[in-house]
Short mmCIF file of C-alpha atoms (C1' of nucleotides) in Angstrom, two decimals:
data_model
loop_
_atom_site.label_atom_id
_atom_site.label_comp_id
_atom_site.label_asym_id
_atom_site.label_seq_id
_atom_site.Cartn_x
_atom_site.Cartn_y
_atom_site.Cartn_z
CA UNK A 1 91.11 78.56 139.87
CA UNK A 2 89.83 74.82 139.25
CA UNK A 3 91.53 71.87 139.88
CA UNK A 4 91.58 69.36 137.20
CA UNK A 5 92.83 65.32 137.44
CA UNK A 6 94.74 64.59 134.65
CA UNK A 7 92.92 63.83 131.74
CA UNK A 8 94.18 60.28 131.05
CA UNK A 9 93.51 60.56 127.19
CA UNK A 10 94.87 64.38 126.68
CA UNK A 11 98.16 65.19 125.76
CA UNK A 12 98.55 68.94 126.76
CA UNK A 13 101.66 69.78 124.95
CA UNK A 14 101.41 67.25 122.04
CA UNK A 15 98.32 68.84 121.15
CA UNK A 16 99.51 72.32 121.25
CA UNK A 17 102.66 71.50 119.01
CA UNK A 18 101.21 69.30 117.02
CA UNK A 19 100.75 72.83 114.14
CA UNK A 20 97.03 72.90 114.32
CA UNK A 21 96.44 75.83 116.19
CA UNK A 22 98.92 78.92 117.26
CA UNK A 23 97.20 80.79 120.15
CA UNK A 24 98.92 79.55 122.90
CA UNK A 25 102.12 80.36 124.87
CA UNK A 26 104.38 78.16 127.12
CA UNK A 27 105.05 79.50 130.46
CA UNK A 28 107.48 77.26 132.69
CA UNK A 29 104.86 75.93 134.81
CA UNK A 30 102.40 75.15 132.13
CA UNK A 31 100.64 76.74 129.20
CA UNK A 32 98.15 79.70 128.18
CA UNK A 33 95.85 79.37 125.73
CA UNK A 34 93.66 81.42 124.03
CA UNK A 35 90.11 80.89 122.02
CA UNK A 36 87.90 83.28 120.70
CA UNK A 37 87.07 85.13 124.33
CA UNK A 38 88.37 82.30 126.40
CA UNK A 39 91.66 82.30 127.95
CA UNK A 40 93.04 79.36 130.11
CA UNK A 41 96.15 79.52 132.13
CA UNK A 42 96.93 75.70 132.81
CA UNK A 43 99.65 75.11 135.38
CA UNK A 44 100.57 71.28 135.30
CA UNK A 45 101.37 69.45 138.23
CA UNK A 46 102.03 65.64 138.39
CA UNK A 47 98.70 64.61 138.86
CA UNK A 48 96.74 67.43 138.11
CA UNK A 49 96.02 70.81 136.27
CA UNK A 50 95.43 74.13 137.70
CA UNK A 51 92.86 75.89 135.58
CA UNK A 52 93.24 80.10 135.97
CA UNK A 53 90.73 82.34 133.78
CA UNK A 54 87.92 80.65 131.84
CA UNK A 55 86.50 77.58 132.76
CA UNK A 56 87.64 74.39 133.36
CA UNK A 57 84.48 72.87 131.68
CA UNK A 58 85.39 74.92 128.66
CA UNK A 59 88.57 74.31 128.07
CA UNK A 60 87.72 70.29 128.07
CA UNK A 61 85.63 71.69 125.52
CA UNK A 62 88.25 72.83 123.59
CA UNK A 63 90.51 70.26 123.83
CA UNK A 64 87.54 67.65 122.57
CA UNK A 65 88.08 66.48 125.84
CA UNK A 66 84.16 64.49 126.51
CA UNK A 67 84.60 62.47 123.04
CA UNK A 68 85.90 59.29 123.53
CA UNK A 69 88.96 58.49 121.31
CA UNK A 70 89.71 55.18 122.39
CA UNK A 71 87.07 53.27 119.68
CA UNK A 72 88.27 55.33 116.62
CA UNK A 73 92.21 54.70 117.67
CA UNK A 74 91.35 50.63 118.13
CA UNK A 75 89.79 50.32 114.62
CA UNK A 76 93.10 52.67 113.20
CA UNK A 77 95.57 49.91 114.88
CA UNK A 78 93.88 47.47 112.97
CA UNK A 79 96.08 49.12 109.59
CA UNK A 80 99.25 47.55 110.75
CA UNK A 81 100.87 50.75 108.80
CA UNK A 82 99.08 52.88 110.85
CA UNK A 83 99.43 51.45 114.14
CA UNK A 84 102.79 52.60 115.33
CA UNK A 85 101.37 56.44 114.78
CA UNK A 86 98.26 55.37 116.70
CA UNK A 87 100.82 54.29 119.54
CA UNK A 88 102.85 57.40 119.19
CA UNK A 89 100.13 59.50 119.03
CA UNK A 90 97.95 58.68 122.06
CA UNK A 91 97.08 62.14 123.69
CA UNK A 92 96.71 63.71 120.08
CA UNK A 93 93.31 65.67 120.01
CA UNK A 94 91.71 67.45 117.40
CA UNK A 95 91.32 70.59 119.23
CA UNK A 96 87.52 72.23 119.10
CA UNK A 97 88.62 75.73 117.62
CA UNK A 98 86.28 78.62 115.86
CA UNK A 99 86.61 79.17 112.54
CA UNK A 100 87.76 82.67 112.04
CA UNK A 101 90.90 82.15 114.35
CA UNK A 102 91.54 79.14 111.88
CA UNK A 103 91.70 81.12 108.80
CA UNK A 104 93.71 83.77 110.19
CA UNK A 105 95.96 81.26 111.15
CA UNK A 106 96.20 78.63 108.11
CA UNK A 107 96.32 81.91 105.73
CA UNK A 108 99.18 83.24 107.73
CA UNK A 109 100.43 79.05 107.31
CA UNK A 110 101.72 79.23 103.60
CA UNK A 111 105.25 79.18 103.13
CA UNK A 112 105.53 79.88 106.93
CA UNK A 113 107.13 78.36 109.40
CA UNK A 114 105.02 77.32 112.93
CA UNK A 115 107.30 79.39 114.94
CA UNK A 116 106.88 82.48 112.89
CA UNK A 117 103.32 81.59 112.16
CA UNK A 118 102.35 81.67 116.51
CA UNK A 119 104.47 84.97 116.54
CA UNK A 120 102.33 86.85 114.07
CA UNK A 121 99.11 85.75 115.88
CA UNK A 122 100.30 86.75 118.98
CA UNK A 123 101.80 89.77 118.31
CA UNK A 124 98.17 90.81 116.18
CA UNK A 125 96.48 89.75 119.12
CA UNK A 126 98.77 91.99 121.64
CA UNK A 127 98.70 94.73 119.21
CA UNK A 128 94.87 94.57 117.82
CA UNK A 129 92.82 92.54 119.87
CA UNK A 130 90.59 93.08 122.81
CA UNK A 131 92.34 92.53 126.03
CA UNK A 132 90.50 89.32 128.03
CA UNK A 133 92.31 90.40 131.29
CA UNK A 134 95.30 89.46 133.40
CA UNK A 135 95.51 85.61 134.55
CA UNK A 136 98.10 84.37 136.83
CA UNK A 137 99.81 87.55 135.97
CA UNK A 138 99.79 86.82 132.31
CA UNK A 139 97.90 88.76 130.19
CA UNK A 140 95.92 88.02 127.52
CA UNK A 141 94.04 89.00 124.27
CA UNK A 142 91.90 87.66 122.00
CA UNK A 143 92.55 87.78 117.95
CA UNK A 144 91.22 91.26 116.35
CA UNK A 145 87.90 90.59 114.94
CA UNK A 146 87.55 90.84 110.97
CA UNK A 147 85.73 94.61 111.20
CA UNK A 148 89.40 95.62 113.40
CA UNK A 149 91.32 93.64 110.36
CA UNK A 150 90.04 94.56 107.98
CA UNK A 151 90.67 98.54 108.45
CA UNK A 152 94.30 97.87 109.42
CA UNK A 153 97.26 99.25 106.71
CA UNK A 154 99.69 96.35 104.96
CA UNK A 155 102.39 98.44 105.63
CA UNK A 156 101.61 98.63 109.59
CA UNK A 157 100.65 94.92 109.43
CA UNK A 158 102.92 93.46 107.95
CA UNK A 159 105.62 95.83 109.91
CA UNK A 160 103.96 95.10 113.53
CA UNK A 161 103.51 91.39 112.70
CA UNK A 162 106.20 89.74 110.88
CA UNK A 163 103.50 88.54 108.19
CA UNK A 164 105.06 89.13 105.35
CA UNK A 165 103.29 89.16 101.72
CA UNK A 166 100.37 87.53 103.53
CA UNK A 167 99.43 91.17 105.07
CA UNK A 168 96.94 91.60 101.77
CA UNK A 169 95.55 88.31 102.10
CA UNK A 170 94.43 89.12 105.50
CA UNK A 171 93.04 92.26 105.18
CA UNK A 172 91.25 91.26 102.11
CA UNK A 173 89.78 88.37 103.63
CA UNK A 174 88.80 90.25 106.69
CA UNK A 175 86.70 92.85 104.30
CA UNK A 176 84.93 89.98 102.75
CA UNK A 177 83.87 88.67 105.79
CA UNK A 178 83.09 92.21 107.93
CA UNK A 179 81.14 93.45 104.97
CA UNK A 180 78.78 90.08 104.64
CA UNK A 181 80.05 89.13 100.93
CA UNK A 182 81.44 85.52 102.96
CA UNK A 183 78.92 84.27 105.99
CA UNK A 184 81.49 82.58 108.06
CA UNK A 185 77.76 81.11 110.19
CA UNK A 186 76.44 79.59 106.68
CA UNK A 187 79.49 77.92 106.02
CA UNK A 188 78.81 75.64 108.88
CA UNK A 189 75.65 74.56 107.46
CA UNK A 190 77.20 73.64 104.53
CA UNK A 191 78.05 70.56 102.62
CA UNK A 192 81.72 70.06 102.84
CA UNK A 193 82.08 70.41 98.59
CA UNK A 194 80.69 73.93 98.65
CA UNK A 195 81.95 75.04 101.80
CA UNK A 196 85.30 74.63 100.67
CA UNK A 197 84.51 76.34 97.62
CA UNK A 198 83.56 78.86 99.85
CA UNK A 199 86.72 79.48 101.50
CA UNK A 200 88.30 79.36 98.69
CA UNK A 201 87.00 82.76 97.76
CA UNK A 202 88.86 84.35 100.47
CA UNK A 203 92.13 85.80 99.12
CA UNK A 204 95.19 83.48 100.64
CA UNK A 205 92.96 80.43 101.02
CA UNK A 206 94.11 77.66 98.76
CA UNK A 207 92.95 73.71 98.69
CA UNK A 208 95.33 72.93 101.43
CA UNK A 209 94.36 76.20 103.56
CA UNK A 210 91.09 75.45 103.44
CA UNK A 211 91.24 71.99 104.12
CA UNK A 212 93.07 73.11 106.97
CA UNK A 213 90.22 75.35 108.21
CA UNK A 214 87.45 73.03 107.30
CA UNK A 215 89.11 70.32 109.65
CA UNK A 216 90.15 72.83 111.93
CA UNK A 217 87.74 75.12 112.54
CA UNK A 218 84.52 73.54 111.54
CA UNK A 219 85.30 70.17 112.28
CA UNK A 220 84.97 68.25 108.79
CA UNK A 221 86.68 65.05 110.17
CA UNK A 222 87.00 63.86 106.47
CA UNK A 223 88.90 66.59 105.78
CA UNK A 224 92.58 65.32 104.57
CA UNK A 225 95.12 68.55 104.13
CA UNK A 226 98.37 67.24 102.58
CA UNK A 227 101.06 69.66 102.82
CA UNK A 228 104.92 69.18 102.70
CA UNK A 229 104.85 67.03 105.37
CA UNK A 230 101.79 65.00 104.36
CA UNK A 231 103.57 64.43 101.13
CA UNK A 232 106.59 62.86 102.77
CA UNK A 233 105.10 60.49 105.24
CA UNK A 234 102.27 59.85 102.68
CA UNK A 235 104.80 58.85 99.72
CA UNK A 236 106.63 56.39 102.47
CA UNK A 237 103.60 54.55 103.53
CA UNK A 238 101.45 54.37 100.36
CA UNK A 239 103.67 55.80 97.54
CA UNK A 240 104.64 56.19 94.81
CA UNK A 241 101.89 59.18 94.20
CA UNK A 242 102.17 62.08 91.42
CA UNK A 243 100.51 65.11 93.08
CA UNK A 244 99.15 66.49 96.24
CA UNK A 245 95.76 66.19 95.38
CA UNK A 246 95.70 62.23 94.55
CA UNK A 247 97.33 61.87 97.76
CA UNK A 248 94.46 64.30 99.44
CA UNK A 249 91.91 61.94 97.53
CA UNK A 250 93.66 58.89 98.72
CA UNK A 251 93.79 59.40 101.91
CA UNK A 252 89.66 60.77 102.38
CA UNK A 253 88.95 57.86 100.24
CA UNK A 254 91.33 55.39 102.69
CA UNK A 255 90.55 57.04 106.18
CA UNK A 256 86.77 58.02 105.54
CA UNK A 257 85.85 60.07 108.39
CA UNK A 258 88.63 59.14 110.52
CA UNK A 259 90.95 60.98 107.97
CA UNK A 260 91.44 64.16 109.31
CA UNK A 261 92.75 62.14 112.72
CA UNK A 262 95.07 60.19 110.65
CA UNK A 263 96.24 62.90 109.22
CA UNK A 264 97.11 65.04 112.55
CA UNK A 265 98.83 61.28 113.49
CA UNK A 266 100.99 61.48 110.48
CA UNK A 267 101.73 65.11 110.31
CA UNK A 268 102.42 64.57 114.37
CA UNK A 269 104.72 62.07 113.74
CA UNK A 270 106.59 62.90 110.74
CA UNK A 271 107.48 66.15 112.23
CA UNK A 272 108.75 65.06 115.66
CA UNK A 273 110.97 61.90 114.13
CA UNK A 274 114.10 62.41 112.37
CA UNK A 275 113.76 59.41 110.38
CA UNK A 276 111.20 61.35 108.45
CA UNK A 277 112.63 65.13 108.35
CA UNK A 278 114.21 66.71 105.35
CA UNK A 279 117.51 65.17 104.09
CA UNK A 280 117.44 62.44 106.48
CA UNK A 281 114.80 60.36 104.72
CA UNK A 282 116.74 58.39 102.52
CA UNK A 283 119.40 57.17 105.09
CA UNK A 284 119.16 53.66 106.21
"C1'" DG B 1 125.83 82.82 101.33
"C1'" DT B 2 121.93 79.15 100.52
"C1'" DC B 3 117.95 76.64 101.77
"C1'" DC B 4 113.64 75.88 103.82
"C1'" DA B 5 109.29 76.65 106.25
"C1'" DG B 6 102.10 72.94 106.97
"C1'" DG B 7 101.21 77.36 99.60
"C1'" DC B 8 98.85 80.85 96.94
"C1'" DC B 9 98.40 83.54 92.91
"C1'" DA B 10 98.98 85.21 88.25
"C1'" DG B 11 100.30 84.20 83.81
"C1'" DA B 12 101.43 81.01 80.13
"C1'" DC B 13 100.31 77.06 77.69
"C1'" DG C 1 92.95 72.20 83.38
"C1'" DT C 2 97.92 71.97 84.49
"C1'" DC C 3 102.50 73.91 85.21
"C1'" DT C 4 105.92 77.48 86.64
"C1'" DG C 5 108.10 81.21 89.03
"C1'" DG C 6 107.89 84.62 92.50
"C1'" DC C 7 107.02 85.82 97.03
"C1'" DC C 8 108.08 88.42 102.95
"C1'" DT C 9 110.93 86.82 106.50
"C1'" DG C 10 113.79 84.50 110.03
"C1'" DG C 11 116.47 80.69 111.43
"C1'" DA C 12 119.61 76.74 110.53
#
DNA sequence: GTCCAGGCCAGAC
DNA sequence: GTCTGGCCTGGA
């Protein structure tokens, strides 16, 4: 066990919830977290964390923790539009995750819900992934590798996991990466045009989905997903707009590299106020 | 019962 | 290339 001071610029629980990554459960003293074969059982306590399992050096890592936030959030404020998200969004970080966890997650993402969506990669975890031990009593597992995935039946998946229609998605795209056809490594090395094309080839990854993963999981910070959410907040700042994708292009154009920030800001805040949720938009 | 949830895919034009 | 309907499933 480590004992960590409070980061001053981390937001624990804002950047769990904030529906860019799923492995993670909330205990009543704190959190557990899980990436690739790291596991981190965080106790918080006023001042401090209590670190159980991996590293505490790691999981700063992870939570982009030694990057300094404060000049990229000064020059946002500057947008007066923006700056009441920077406000409400201090904490928010981009959270340093590996790509295949990413795609299993943002393919599980369409026409999900986040709830559902951390059940499924929990319970494939629990049911098909390597155990990383017992931490603070909890334990823990990683996410089944692609070769365990891609072997698995629909029927079982889908079944064991709540996944739904997505259980051929995942299996295909777990063939196409355990059998070489898609080099999750070369993807990194990529230019961000053809690395999305890429992803793309994997069955269940879509323009959104893989901007998702690009931002996500190999840390394209000019990467500018616009889902439902993105749409709504997007079309009350800077609308009127006539598709998803001139708002995607508007906002990478906009927010440059800072985009994929903005757009964890926006989808942050939009979710959490009720000014901005489903049916209660157009009230005064 | 209906609607919605961080869309994707196949088929039609 | 753009548009449309269908899709597992659980919760409000």
């Amino acid at each position: 066990m480590e004992i960590l001071n409070t980061p001053v610029d981390i937001d624990l629980e804002m950047s769990l919830t904030s529906g860019q990554a799923f492995h993670w459960k909330k205990f009543k003293d704190g959190y557990g977290i899980v990436s690739g074969n790291s596991a981190w059982y965080i106790q918080v306590e006023e001042d401090h964390w209590k670190v159980f399992g991996s590293s505490s050096e790691s999981l700063l890592d992870y939570l982009d923790g030694k990057k300094n936030y404060c000049p990229m959030r000064c020059r946002l404020k500057e947008d007066l539009t923006l700056a009441i998200f920077v406000e409400e969004g201090r904490g928010l970080r981009l959270l340093q995750q590996e790509p295949w966890e990413t795609i299993v997650a943002f393919i599980l993402s369409a026409n999900n819900n986040m709830g559902r969506i951390q059940r499924s990669i929990l319970s494939l975890s629990e049911m098909y992934g390597e155990e990383l031990g017992t931490i603070n009593g909890e334990k823990f597992y990683a996410l089944p590798s692609p070769e365990t995935l891609s072997q698995l039946d629909p029927k079982e998946l889908r079944e064991n996991c709540g996944v739904g229609y997505r259980d051929n998605y995942l299996i295909g795209t777990a063939k196409l990466i355990s059998d070489g056809t898609i080099d999750l490594n070369a993807i990194g090395e990529m230019d961000l045009k053809e690395a999305k094309a890429t992803l793309m080839k994997l069955p269940g990854v879509g323009t959104k989905v893989a901007d998702c993963i690009l931002l996500f999981g190999y840390h394209f910070e000019e990467c500018f997903p616009v889902d439902i959410w993105m749409e709504r907040v997007m079309e009350t700042l800077y609308g009127p707009f006539t598709s998803r994708r001139e708002i995607a292009n508007f906002g990478a154009e906009k927010f440059g590299h800072y985009a994929g920030y903005v757009q964890q800001l926006l989808f942050h805040y939009s979710r959490t106020k009720d000014s901005l949720k489903p049916g209660e938009r157009n009230m005064q």
